[in-house]
XYZ file of C-alpha atoms in Angstrom:
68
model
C -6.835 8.591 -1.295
C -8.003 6.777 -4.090
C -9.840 3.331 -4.829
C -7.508 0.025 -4.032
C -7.664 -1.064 -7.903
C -6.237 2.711 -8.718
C -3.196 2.278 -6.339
C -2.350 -1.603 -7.358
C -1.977 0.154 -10.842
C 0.329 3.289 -9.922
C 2.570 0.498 -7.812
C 2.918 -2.183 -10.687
C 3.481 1.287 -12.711
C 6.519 1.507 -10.852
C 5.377 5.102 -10.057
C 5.070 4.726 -6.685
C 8.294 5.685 -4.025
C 6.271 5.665 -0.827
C 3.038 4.433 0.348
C 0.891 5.022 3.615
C -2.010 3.007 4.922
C -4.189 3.980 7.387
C -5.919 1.799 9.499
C -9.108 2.481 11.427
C -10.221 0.507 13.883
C -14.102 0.277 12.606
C -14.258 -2.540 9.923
C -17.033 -1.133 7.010
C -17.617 -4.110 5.263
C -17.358 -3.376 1.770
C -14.997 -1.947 -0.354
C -12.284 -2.682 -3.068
C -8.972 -4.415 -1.460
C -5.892 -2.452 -1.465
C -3.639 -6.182 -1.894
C -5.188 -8.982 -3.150
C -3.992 -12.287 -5.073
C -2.333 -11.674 -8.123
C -0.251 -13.722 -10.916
C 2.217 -10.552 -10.900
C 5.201 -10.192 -9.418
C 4.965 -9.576 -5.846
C 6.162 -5.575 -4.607
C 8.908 -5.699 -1.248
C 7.409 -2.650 0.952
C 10.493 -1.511 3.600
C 8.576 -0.307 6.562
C 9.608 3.046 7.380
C 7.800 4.436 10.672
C 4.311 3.468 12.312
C 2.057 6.324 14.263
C -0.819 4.848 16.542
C -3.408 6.865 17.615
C -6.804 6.132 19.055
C -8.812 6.592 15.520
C -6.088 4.819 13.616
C -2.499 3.331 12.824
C -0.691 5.082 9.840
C 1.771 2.991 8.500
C 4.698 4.358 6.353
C 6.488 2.206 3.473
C 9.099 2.600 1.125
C 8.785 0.974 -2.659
C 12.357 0.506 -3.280
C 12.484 0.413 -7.530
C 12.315 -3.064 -8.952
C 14.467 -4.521 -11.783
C 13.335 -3.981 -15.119
């Protein structure tokens, strides 16, 4: 959990290993975006396993560790 802006951070951090999004199919309107357009470097997310349900898809990545 945790605000879009707050999770863009911890992944340029390099502090992130894993990362799961879950998607609901109800669209609120509002809200801080999770990606967006950015002049940094763009992350490589390794898709590891997806879980549908009827209230939502979970999606499961990897961050594999970039190159200082």
């Amino acid at each position: 959990m945790g605000g879009g802006q707050l999770c863009r951070q911890y992944l340029y951090g390099g502090l992130v290993d894993g990362l799961r999004v879950h998607v609901a199919p109800i669209v609120l309107g509002d809200g801080t975006p999770l990606f967006e357009r950015t002049t940094l470097t763009p992350i490589r997310l390794v898709p590891r396993d997806t879980t549908s349900t009827p209230n939502a898809t979970h999606l499961t990545y990897d961050v594999p560790h970039r190159e200082q």
